[in-house]
Structure formats: C-alpha cells, structure tokens
Amino acid sequence: MSDRPAVEGHSSPLYAIILGFIFPLSLGALLSDWRYSFTYEIQWLNFADWLVAGSLVGGGLALAWTLVANTVRGRWRHRPSSLAALLLVIFFVIQFINALTHSKDAYATMPAGLILSIIATLLALAAAWLGLRSSTKGVAQ
Amino acid sequence: MTFRVLPLLLAGASMAACGSDPSPDQYGPNPQLPEIQRGLFPSMKISKPTGWGDDKPMVPAGFKVDAIATDLKIPRQTLLLPNGDILVAEGKAKAAPPLRPKDFIGGIIKKQGVTSVKGGDRLTILRDSDGDGIYEARGVFADRLNAPYGLAFVNGAIYVANQDSVVRFAYQDGQTAASGPPVKITDLPSVINHHWTKAMTASADGRFLFVGIGSNSNITERGMMAEQDRAVVWQIDTQTGMQKVYASGLRNPSALATQPFTGTIWAAVNERDELGPNLVPDYITSVRPGAFYGWPYAYWGRNADPRVRPQKPEKVAATVRPDYSIGSHRAPLGLAFSVPALGAPFADGVFVGEHGSWNRNGVVGYRVSFVPFRGGRPAGNPIDFLSGFLKDGKARGRPVGVTVDPRGAVIVADDLSNTVWRVTRTATPPAAPPAR
C-alpha cells in the first residue's frame, strides 16, 4: 500500500468514464435539437432522441455510483460532493422528462425539447465538473 | 430501456384510476373536434387477448353467427367467389424497423394485443357444398404470398394485393387451388411499410383496381422522403398495370369498397394518433377523384396539424372534408355494402369492421358496426351488428375484413382468434325496404 502513488482524492478512471457520458451526449442532443428546430430535417430529431436516451443510461450509472459513494462508508479513494450528487439527480429528472418529450412525433417535440436540452446540458456540465473535482471528504482514514 | 417502461406502467395505473375518456358523440358529417391534447405519456391501453371458449360474438335479434373456419393464420380480408366459395387472405408483414427508443417500447406493448400465430402468407378457400351453412371443405388456394390483404374478383380472375404488389390468379369456376404462380400486375410502394395493408376494390366495370396505400408514419416522424407515394389511393388499370393517384391525403385507407348502383369508391380511413382520446375521428368517405383529404398537413377539413413542419397552408386550404365520422381511434379495417336480403334495418348501408383502439384509455371499436344509408349517403348513427368482442377488459377477437354475401350473410375475419365468422338471418327478412 505504501508504495502506491498518491492518488487520494482522484476519481477512479471508470467513474470518470461513466460520468463523462452526460455532458457530450446532452450537448449532442442540444445541437441536434437546435438544427431540427429550424431545418425540420427529421434525422436531427432521431439523433437527439437517441443522444438523450444515451445520456440517461450514462447519467443513471453515474448517479448510482455517486449515491453509493456518498452513503456507503468505506475506503473510497474519491467521494463526490453531495452537491454533485444533487446536481446529478436534477439532471436525471430533467433529462428523463426530455426523453418523454422527445418521444412525441415530429414537431410536437418543440420547443420544449430544445429548452429541456439546454437546461440538461448545463446541468450535465456542472454535475460532471463537480463530480470529478478533488474532494477531501472521503479521504480521511 | 426500463427507464421508459416504468413510467408507462405508472401511467397505465393512473389511467385505470381516472376511468374512461369522455366520449362525445363523434358520429356523422360534423363531429365535435376537441382541442389537441397530449401529455408526457402517450395513452396506451391494450386489451389483452383471451379465448372465446364456447361463447360467440353477439348478433342482433333475428340473426345467428357461426365460426365457419378456425385456426387460421391471421385472417384479414375475405372474398366471395361466384359459386359461393370464400377466399381468406392470411398474413402479416414484418413490423417496420424500430427507428427511435419509443418504437421499441411501443412495439412491445402493442404486441400484447395481437395473436402470437405466424402469418400464413396464403389464401385459404372455404366451401359449403350443400348450402347448410357449414363450410365442410377447406384447402389452401395459394401460398407463398407476401402478406396478402386486399382481394378482388373481376374479369373472371382473382386479384390479390400483397404488401408489395398486385398479382392475378386465373380462375375457373369451382377451382380449389391455383393452377400456377400468379402474374404480377404492378408493384406497390413498400419501402419501410409502416402501414403495410393494401386494401383493394375494383371498379364496377372491372377495368380498374383501386388500392389503398397507407402513410409510412403516424405524422411524418420518418420524414417526408418516406412518404413518397404514400397515404393515397391508386387507380390501377387491370390490363396494363399502369397506375395513377386517384385521391391523396388519406392517412391509412385500410378498407375500400365499391358502392352498388353508383359505382362510387368508398374508403374507411384510420386517422392520426397522439392528439388526444377524441382526435382525430376515423372516417368512411366516398373518395372524390383527385381530392386531397389532408394528411399530413390537416385533419377533418382545414384543421392544421401543428406537428408537421414545414407547414403548408395551401395544402391545409385544399383539404376536403370526409363524409362521415365513425369516431376516433376505432381503426376501421373492413368495409362492405349491404344488400336488401339482410332485411331492415340492415338492408341499406355499410358494415364497418372496427379493429379497436390502443391510443385511448376508454377502449372503443372491437365490433362490426352498421351505418345506415339513404339515397346512397350515410343517414343515421352506427349501430352494433357484431359485438361482444371484449369481455371483462380482455379481447376475445378483433374484427378486420367484412364481406357481404348477396344471398343474405355477412362474413367477418377475426385476426385475434384466427376465426372467420358468418352471420345469417334466422328468419326470412321482413317486408322488403322501399325502393330508393
């Protein structure tokens, strides 16, 4: 143990990968929604629909990991802050509503889909940022 | 995917609690059209299948119903041949490939409301040699077809509308099996084939076939490129196979019939979903040559559908109103004109096979209704002709094609219980109706 490099406070690469889903996928959905909203090219909406769904899969896994790390005591190398966990919860709820909105047909998705994608992208950015920041909360032991 | 199944289940539970949708009178030429309404969850109410047991559908007084063929492979439409034999088109097209997350979920849910039998892709022939109403002989007239649906007998030949083509079988009176593979008359639009059924009828003189080609989406969610040659009725020359668009903007013209005496082509049309429990009314209409009936830009006349972009105000303005609303989400898949031999009050009018709803909490349809006519036009509200398909919230059958035997019988294909029903009079009809 003693010859291990000092990684205390750094997140696991796997956690970073999982948490890394939400921002690019949400941003992709946002850009696709934006294109659809004025070109009416339906393929953009198909892309957005899947990207929202994908961000929910990544977001769900990241949320589960974060909640476990925040509630289960133990030797966590990295424990995301409760604020990060809270942001992830809000992101998940908003993006879930966004997924339902995107399941409507054609322009029935607009403008709510675009607005929700903007909010979800900002939340994803903040949640991922905070989630990956070094935190001193979990390193004592 | 569970993240989307769960809310649907929750929605289903909450729906059960709120009871049925209001059901305003939506019959006739001027149905009440409520405001568009669509929550976060689409209404999906599927009636799970169950068997008939020893039970049968209900018929009006003075009629009886018998199952003349069971254990078929998804019977859809039937055709009466000159010698009284009945041809049954059996089959089912492969579902259009899922495009969006929604398609996976919706596909799984809708599958619960249909038979698990594999489509036969064939024509079964039924014969009652001694006229006692029992169809004792049964055989396969032709197989290896491609989801056959529309049927027509003209010019001494049998025409079959597969999901991708119209073909012709030569026919000799009394023949029980095709003498060879059919001749192709023309290809039909079949890319994606979201609405795959190809309903068919023939002009009174036998010169033309009319084929209904449904849209490739609910409301353009596969893009307008996918809607080339869709949501139209084609007129096809039986001799040359040349075709032209006879009428357009008919979302899914899933049943066609030729009116006796006038020769007018009538269509039963399935209108769009996800605008609320009482939008958009399904309808029957005489098909005016060259007319545009609205899909996708407008519904029931000049009511623009806000989901379609780019919008086309000129198309909305050009939209023709259909003749007669049968109510929203009923899914009419059968249409047949009556004959005087069926007696009053069923002597003059059309029978409509209502397959039944999914996009509505209060289930509607699941019956064969009768719309009375006077002077060649609908006159009065639909009445039940064959009902009792639902029992305790479960579906025992789902009516599709309806065929009238001029000797005084109504033949109904049921694609859930895989049965063909035949309704006949138990007594001689009362006095003949007054001449029109």
PDB file of N, CA and C in Angstrom, chain A residues 36 39-43 45-46 49-50 52-54 56-57 92 96-109, chain B residues 1 3-4 7 38-42 98-102 104 218-224 273-274 306-311:
ATOM      1  N   TYR A  36     -32.746  20.709 -35.807  1.00  0.00           N
ATOM      2  CA  TYR A  36     -34.097  20.301 -36.218  1.00  0.00           C
ATOM      3  C   TYR A  36     -35.070  21.461 -36.111  1.00  0.00           C
ATOM      4  N   THR A  39     -34.410  23.488 -39.383  1.00  0.00           N
ATOM      5  CA  THR A  39     -34.285  22.836 -40.697  1.00  0.00           C
ATOM      6  C   THR A  39     -35.425  21.852 -40.926  1.00  0.00           C
ATOM      7  N   TYR A  40     -36.077  21.405 -39.836  1.00  0.00           N
ATOM      8  CA  TYR A  40     -37.138  20.398 -39.889  1.00  0.00           C
ATOM      9  C   TYR A  40     -36.654  19.077 -40.486  1.00  0.00           C
ATOM     10  N   GLU A  41     -35.337  18.886 -40.541  1.00  0.00           N
ATOM     11  CA  GLU A  41     -34.796  17.620 -41.029  1.00  0.00           C
ATOM     12  C   GLU A  41     -34.943  16.586 -39.904  1.00  0.00           C
ATOM     13  N   ILE A  42     -35.774  15.559 -40.161  1.00  0.00           N
ATOM     14  CA  ILE A  42     -36.194  14.654 -39.101  1.00  0.00           C
ATOM     15  C   ILE A  42     -35.028  13.857 -38.511  1.00  0.00           C
ATOM     16  N   GLN A  43     -33.962  13.656 -39.310  1.00  0.00           N
ATOM     17  CA  GLN A  43     -32.848  12.847 -38.799  1.00  0.00           C
ATOM     18  C   GLN A  43     -32.183  13.496 -37.595  1.00  0.00           C
ATOM     19  N   LEU A  45     -33.715  15.022 -35.303  1.00  0.00           N
ATOM     20  CA  LEU A  45     -34.561  14.695 -34.158  1.00  0.00           C
ATOM     21  C   LEU A  45     -34.319  13.248 -33.712  1.00  0.00           C
ATOM     22  N   ASN A  46     -34.116  12.356 -34.698  1.00  0.00           N
ATOM     23  CA  ASN A  46     -33.771  10.974 -34.338  1.00  0.00           C
ATOM     24  C   ASN A  46     -32.476  10.932 -33.545  1.00  0.00           C
ATOM     25  N   ASP A  49     -33.061  12.201 -30.044  1.00  0.00           N
ATOM     26  CA  ASP A  49     -33.807  11.226 -29.256  1.00  0.00           C
ATOM     27  C   ASP A  49     -32.863  10.175 -28.653  1.00  0.00           C
ATOM     28  N   TRP A  50     -31.980   9.625 -29.504  1.00  0.00           N
ATOM     29  CA  TRP A  50     -31.034   8.606 -29.018  1.00  0.00           C
ATOM     30  C   TRP A  50     -29.985   9.187 -28.085  1.00  0.00           C
ATOM     31  N   VAL A  52     -30.311  11.716 -26.053  1.00  0.00           N
ATOM     32  CA  VAL A  52     -30.943  11.920 -24.753  1.00  0.00           C
ATOM     33  C   VAL A  52     -31.034  10.583 -24.014  1.00  0.00           C
ATOM     34  N   ALA A  53     -31.451   9.545 -24.750  1.00  0.00           N
ATOM     35  CA  ALA A  53     -31.560   8.215 -24.136  1.00  0.00           C
ATOM     36  C   ALA A  53     -30.189   7.745 -23.636  1.00  0.00           C
ATOM     37  N   GLY A  54     -29.142   7.960 -24.460  1.00  0.00           N
ATOM     38  CA  GLY A  54     -27.791   7.553 -24.071  1.00  0.00           C
ATOM     39  C   GLY A  54     -27.308   8.290 -22.839  1.00  0.00           C
ATOM     40  N   LEU A  56     -29.071   9.349 -20.519  1.00  0.00           N
ATOM     41  CA  LEU A  56     -29.786   8.833 -19.349  1.00  0.00           C
ATOM     42  C   LEU A  56     -29.165   7.529 -18.852  1.00  0.00           C
ATOM     43  N   VAL A  57     -28.674   6.723 -19.777  1.00  0.00           N
ATOM     44  CA  VAL A  57     -28.003   5.479 -19.375  1.00  0.00           C
ATOM     45  C   VAL A  57     -26.730   5.827 -18.600  1.00  0.00           C
ATOM     46  N   PHE A  92     -30.881  14.038 -13.991  1.00  0.00           N
ATOM     47  CA  PHE A  92     -31.562  12.811 -14.406  1.00  0.00           C
ATOM     48  C   PHE A  92     -33.069  13.048 -14.583  1.00  0.00           C
ATOM     49  N   PHE A  96     -34.948  12.929 -18.099  1.00  0.00           N
ATOM     50  CA  PHE A  96     -35.997  11.921 -18.253  1.00  0.00           C
ATOM     51  C   PHE A  96     -37.257  12.556 -18.857  1.00  0.00           C
ATOM     52  N   ILE A  97     -37.608  13.717 -18.342  1.00  0.00           N
ATOM     53  CA  ILE A  97     -38.755  14.441 -18.928  1.00  0.00           C
ATOM     54  C   ILE A  97     -38.459  14.782 -20.384  1.00  0.00           C
ATOM     55  N   ASN A  98     -37.193  15.115 -20.632  1.00  0.00           N
ATOM     56  CA  ASN A  98     -36.772  15.422 -22.001  1.00  0.00           C
ATOM     57  C   ASN A  98     -36.925  14.205 -22.911  1.00  0.00           C
ATOM     58  N   ALA A  99     -36.606  13.016 -22.391  1.00  0.00           N
ATOM     59  CA  ALA A  99     -36.749  11.792 -23.193  1.00  0.00           C
ATOM     60  C   ALA A  99     -38.218  11.568 -23.554  1.00  0.00           C
ATOM     61  N   LEU A 100     -39.098  11.790 -22.584  1.00  0.00           N
ATOM     62  CA  LEU A 100     -40.539  11.645 -22.877  1.00  0.00           C
ATOM     63  C   LEU A 100     -40.983  12.675 -23.910  1.00  0.00           C
ATOM     64  N   THR A 101     -40.458  13.875 -23.776  1.00  0.00           N
ATOM     65  CA  THR A 101     -40.797  14.919 -24.746  1.00  0.00           C
ATOM     66  C   THR A 101     -40.319  14.519 -26.138  1.00  0.00           C
ATOM     67  N   HIS A 102     -39.127  13.935 -26.190  1.00  0.00           N
ATOM     68  CA  HIS A 102     -38.598  13.524 -27.491  1.00  0.00           C
ATOM     69  C   HIS A 102     -39.329  12.318 -28.064  1.00  0.00           C
ATOM     70  N   SER A 103     -40.114  11.638 -27.262  1.00  0.00           N
ATOM     71  CA  SER A 103     -40.863  10.503 -27.812  1.00  0.00           C
ATOM     72  C   SER A 103     -42.129  10.963 -28.526  1.00  0.00           C
ATOM     73  N   LYS A 104     -42.431  12.242 -28.466  1.00  0.00           N
ATOM     74  CA  LYS A 104     -43.549  12.745 -29.268  1.00  0.00           C
ATOM     75  C   LYS A 104     -43.137  12.741 -30.739  1.00  0.00           C
ATOM     76  N   ASP A 105     -44.114  12.923 -31.612  1.00  0.00           N
ATOM     77  CA  ASP A 105     -43.842  12.819 -33.039  1.00  0.00           C
ATOM     78  C   ASP A 105     -43.555  14.181 -33.663  1.00  0.00           C
ATOM     79  N   ALA A 106     -42.497  14.190 -34.473  1.00  0.00           N
ATOM     80  CA  ALA A 106     -42.137  15.339 -35.302  1.00  0.00           C
ATOM     81  C   ALA A 106     -42.078  16.629 -34.465  1.00  0.00           C
ATOM     82  N   TYR A 107     -42.737  17.696 -34.919  1.00  0.00           N
ATOM     83  CA  TYR A 107     -42.555  18.996 -34.284  1.00  0.00           C
ATOM     84  C   TYR A 107     -43.299  19.121 -32.956  1.00  0.00           C
ATOM     85  N   ALA A 108     -44.035  18.083 -32.564  1.00  0.00           N
ATOM     86  CA  ALA A 108     -44.654  18.095 -31.228  1.00  0.00           C
ATOM     87  C   ALA A 108     -43.580  18.124 -30.145  1.00  0.00           C
ATOM     88  N   THR A 109     -42.319  17.807 -30.508  1.00  0.00           N
ATOM     89  CA  THR A 109     -41.214  17.829 -29.543  1.00  0.00           C
ATOM     90  C   THR A 109     -40.748  19.249 -29.242  1.00  0.00           C
TER      91      THR A 109
ATOM     92  N   MET B   1     -33.539   0.244 -21.085  1.00  0.00           N
ATOM     93  CA  MET B   1     -34.829   0.708 -21.570  1.00  0.00           C
ATOM     94  C   MET B   1     -35.882   0.782 -20.468  1.00  0.00           C
ATOM     95  N   PHE B   3     -36.056   2.451 -18.068  1.00  0.00           N
ATOM     96  CA  PHE B   3     -36.361   3.807 -17.621  1.00  0.00           C
ATOM     97  C   PHE B   3     -37.546   4.383 -18.386  1.00  0.00           C
ATOM     98  N   ARG B   4     -37.898   3.745 -19.494  1.00  0.00           N
ATOM     99  CA  ARG B   4     -39.078   4.259 -20.173  1.00  0.00           C
ATOM    100  C   ARG B   4     -40.283   3.329 -20.006  1.00  0.00           C
ATOM    101  N   PRO B   7     -42.359   4.392 -16.416  1.00  0.00           N
ATOM    102  CA  PRO B   7     -43.382   5.451 -16.432  1.00  0.00           C
ATOM    103  C   PRO B   7     -44.633   5.036 -17.188  1.00  0.00           C
ATOM    104  N   ARG B  38     -52.093  16.145 -25.449  1.00  0.00           N
ATOM    105  CA  ARG B  38     -51.121  15.058 -25.419  1.00  0.00           C
ATOM    106  C   ARG B  38     -50.219  15.321 -24.238  1.00  0.00           C
ATOM    107  N   GLY B  39     -50.303  14.498 -23.203  1.00  0.00           N
ATOM    108  CA  GLY B  39     -49.465  14.652 -22.033  1.00  0.00           C
ATOM    109  C   GLY B  39     -48.071  14.118 -22.302  1.00  0.00           C
ATOM    110  N   LEU B  40     -47.270  14.024 -21.223  1.00  0.00           N
ATOM    111  CA  LEU B  40     -45.923  13.482 -21.383  1.00  0.00           C
ATOM    112  C   LEU B  40     -45.965  12.013 -21.772  1.00  0.00           C
ATOM    113  N   PHE B  41     -46.984  11.317 -21.277  1.00  0.00           N
ATOM    114  CA  PHE B  41     -47.107   9.903 -21.615  1.00  0.00           C
ATOM    115  C   PHE B  41     -48.205   9.721 -22.650  1.00  0.00           C
ATOM    116  N   PRO B  42     -47.921   9.008 -23.734  1.00  0.00           N
ATOM    117  CA  PRO B  42     -48.995   8.727 -24.684  1.00  0.00           C
ATOM    118  C   PRO B  42     -49.969   7.732 -24.053  1.00  0.00           C
ATOM    119  N   PRO B  98     -37.607  -0.600 -35.927  1.00  0.00           N
ATOM    120  CA  PRO B  98     -37.676   0.486 -34.936  1.00  0.00           C
ATOM    121  C   PRO B  98     -36.663   1.573 -35.282  1.00  0.00           C
ATOM    122  N   LEU B  99     -37.091   2.803 -35.186  1.00  0.00           N
ATOM    123  CA  LEU B  99     -36.232   3.924 -35.543  1.00  0.00           C
ATOM    124  C   LEU B  99     -35.795   4.699 -34.309  1.00  0.00           C
ATOM    125  N   ARG B 100     -36.667   4.751 -33.318  1.00  0.00           N
ATOM    126  CA  ARG B 100     -36.401   5.566 -32.142  1.00  0.00           C
ATOM    127  C   ARG B 100     -36.602   4.714 -30.889  1.00  0.00           C
ATOM    128  N   PRO B 101     -36.100   5.188 -29.724  1.00  0.00           N
ATOM    129  CA  PRO B 101     -36.309   4.422 -28.483  1.00  0.00           C
ATOM    130  C   PRO B 101     -37.782   4.078 -28.277  1.00  0.00           C
ATOM    131  N   LYS B 102     -38.647   5.045 -28.609  1.00  0.00           N
ATOM    132  CA  LYS B 102     -40.089   4.860 -28.469  1.00  0.00           C
ATOM    133  C   LYS B 102     -40.609   3.638 -29.222  1.00  0.00           C
ATOM    134  N   PHE B 104     -39.249   0.796 -29.808  1.00  0.00           N
ATOM    135  CA  PHE B 104     -39.009  -0.459 -29.100  1.00  0.00           C
ATOM    136  C   PHE B 104     -40.086  -0.680 -28.035  1.00  0.00           C
ATOM    137  N   ASN B 218     -46.921   7.797 -38.316  1.00  0.00           N
ATOM    138  CA  ASN B 218     -48.114   8.383 -37.726  1.00  0.00           C
ATOM    139  C   ASN B 218     -48.319   9.784 -38.291  1.00  0.00           C
ATOM    140  N   ILE B 219     -47.297  10.622 -38.117  1.00  0.00           N
ATOM    141  CA  ILE B 219     -47.423  12.005 -38.592  1.00  0.00           C
ATOM    142  C   ILE B 219     -46.050  12.545 -39.006  1.00  0.00           C
ATOM    143  N   THR B 220     -45.476  11.976 -40.048  1.00  0.00           N
ATOM    144  CA  THR B 220     -44.217  12.406 -40.686  1.00  0.00           C
ATOM    145  C   THR B 220     -42.971  12.198 -39.841  1.00  0.00           C
ATOM    146  N   GLU B 221     -43.071  11.380 -38.752  1.00  0.00           N
ATOM    147  CA  GLU B 221     -41.877  11.248 -37.916  1.00  0.00           C
ATOM    148  C   GLU B 221     -40.794  10.390 -38.568  1.00  0.00           C
ATOM    149  N   ARG B 222     -41.049   9.847 -39.753  1.00  0.00           N
ATOM    150  CA  ARG B 222     -39.972   9.213 -40.510  1.00  0.00           C
ATOM    151  C   ARG B 222     -39.467  10.138 -41.623  1.00  0.00           C
ATOM    152  N   GLY B 223     -39.942  11.357 -41.625  1.00  0.00           N
ATOM    153  CA  GLY B 223     -39.507  12.322 -42.633  1.00  0.00           C
ATOM    154  C   GLY B 223     -40.389  12.260 -43.871  1.00  0.00           C
ATOM    155  N   MET B 224     -40.452  13.353 -44.614  1.00  0.00           N
ATOM    156  CA  MET B 224     -41.331  13.414 -45.786  1.00  0.00           C
ATOM    157  C   MET B 224     -40.808  12.572 -46.951  1.00  0.00           C
ATOM    158  N   ASP B 273     -52.792   9.521 -34.675  1.00  0.00           N
ATOM    159  CA  ASP B 273     -52.826   9.292 -33.238  1.00  0.00           C
ATOM    160  C   ASP B 273     -52.091  10.400 -32.485  1.00  0.00           C
ATOM    161  N   GLU B 274     -52.163  10.277 -31.170  1.00  0.00           N
ATOM    162  CA  GLU B 274     -51.411  11.134 -30.237  1.00  0.00           C
ATOM    163  C   GLU B 274     -51.831  12.596 -30.274  1.00  0.00           C
ATOM    164  N   PRO B 306     -50.230  20.822 -36.011  1.00  0.00           N
ATOM    165  CA  PRO B 306     -49.027  21.612 -35.699  1.00  0.00           C
ATOM    166  C   PRO B 306     -47.745  20.778 -35.660  1.00  0.00           C
ATOM    167  N   ARG B 307     -47.863  19.462 -35.718  1.00  0.00           N
ATOM    168  CA  ARG B 307     -46.661  18.625 -35.630  1.00  0.00           C
ATOM    169  C   ARG B 307     -45.912  18.544 -36.950  1.00  0.00           C
ATOM    170  N   VAL B 308     -46.536  19.004 -38.025  1.00  0.00           N
ATOM    171  CA  VAL B 308     -45.932  18.835 -39.345  1.00  0.00           C
ATOM    172  C   VAL B 308     -45.184  20.101 -39.743  1.00  0.00           C
ATOM    173  N   ARG B 309     -43.877  19.973 -39.986  1.00  0.00           N
ATOM    174  CA  ARG B 309     -43.078  21.101 -40.454  1.00  0.00           C
ATOM    175  C   ARG B 309     -42.250  20.653 -41.636  1.00  0.00           C
ATOM    176  N   PRO B 310     -42.051  21.497 -42.653  1.00  0.00           N
ATOM    177  CA  PRO B 310     -42.681  22.806 -42.776  1.00  0.00           C
ATOM    178  C   PRO B 310     -44.182  22.681 -43.026  1.00  0.00           C
ATOM    179  N   GLN B 311     -44.913  23.656 -42.501  1.00  0.00           N
ATOM    180  CA  GLN B 311     -46.350  23.673 -42.719  1.00  0.00           C
ATOM    181  C   GLN B 311     -46.648  24.103 -44.149  1.00  0.00           C
TER     182      GLN B 311
END
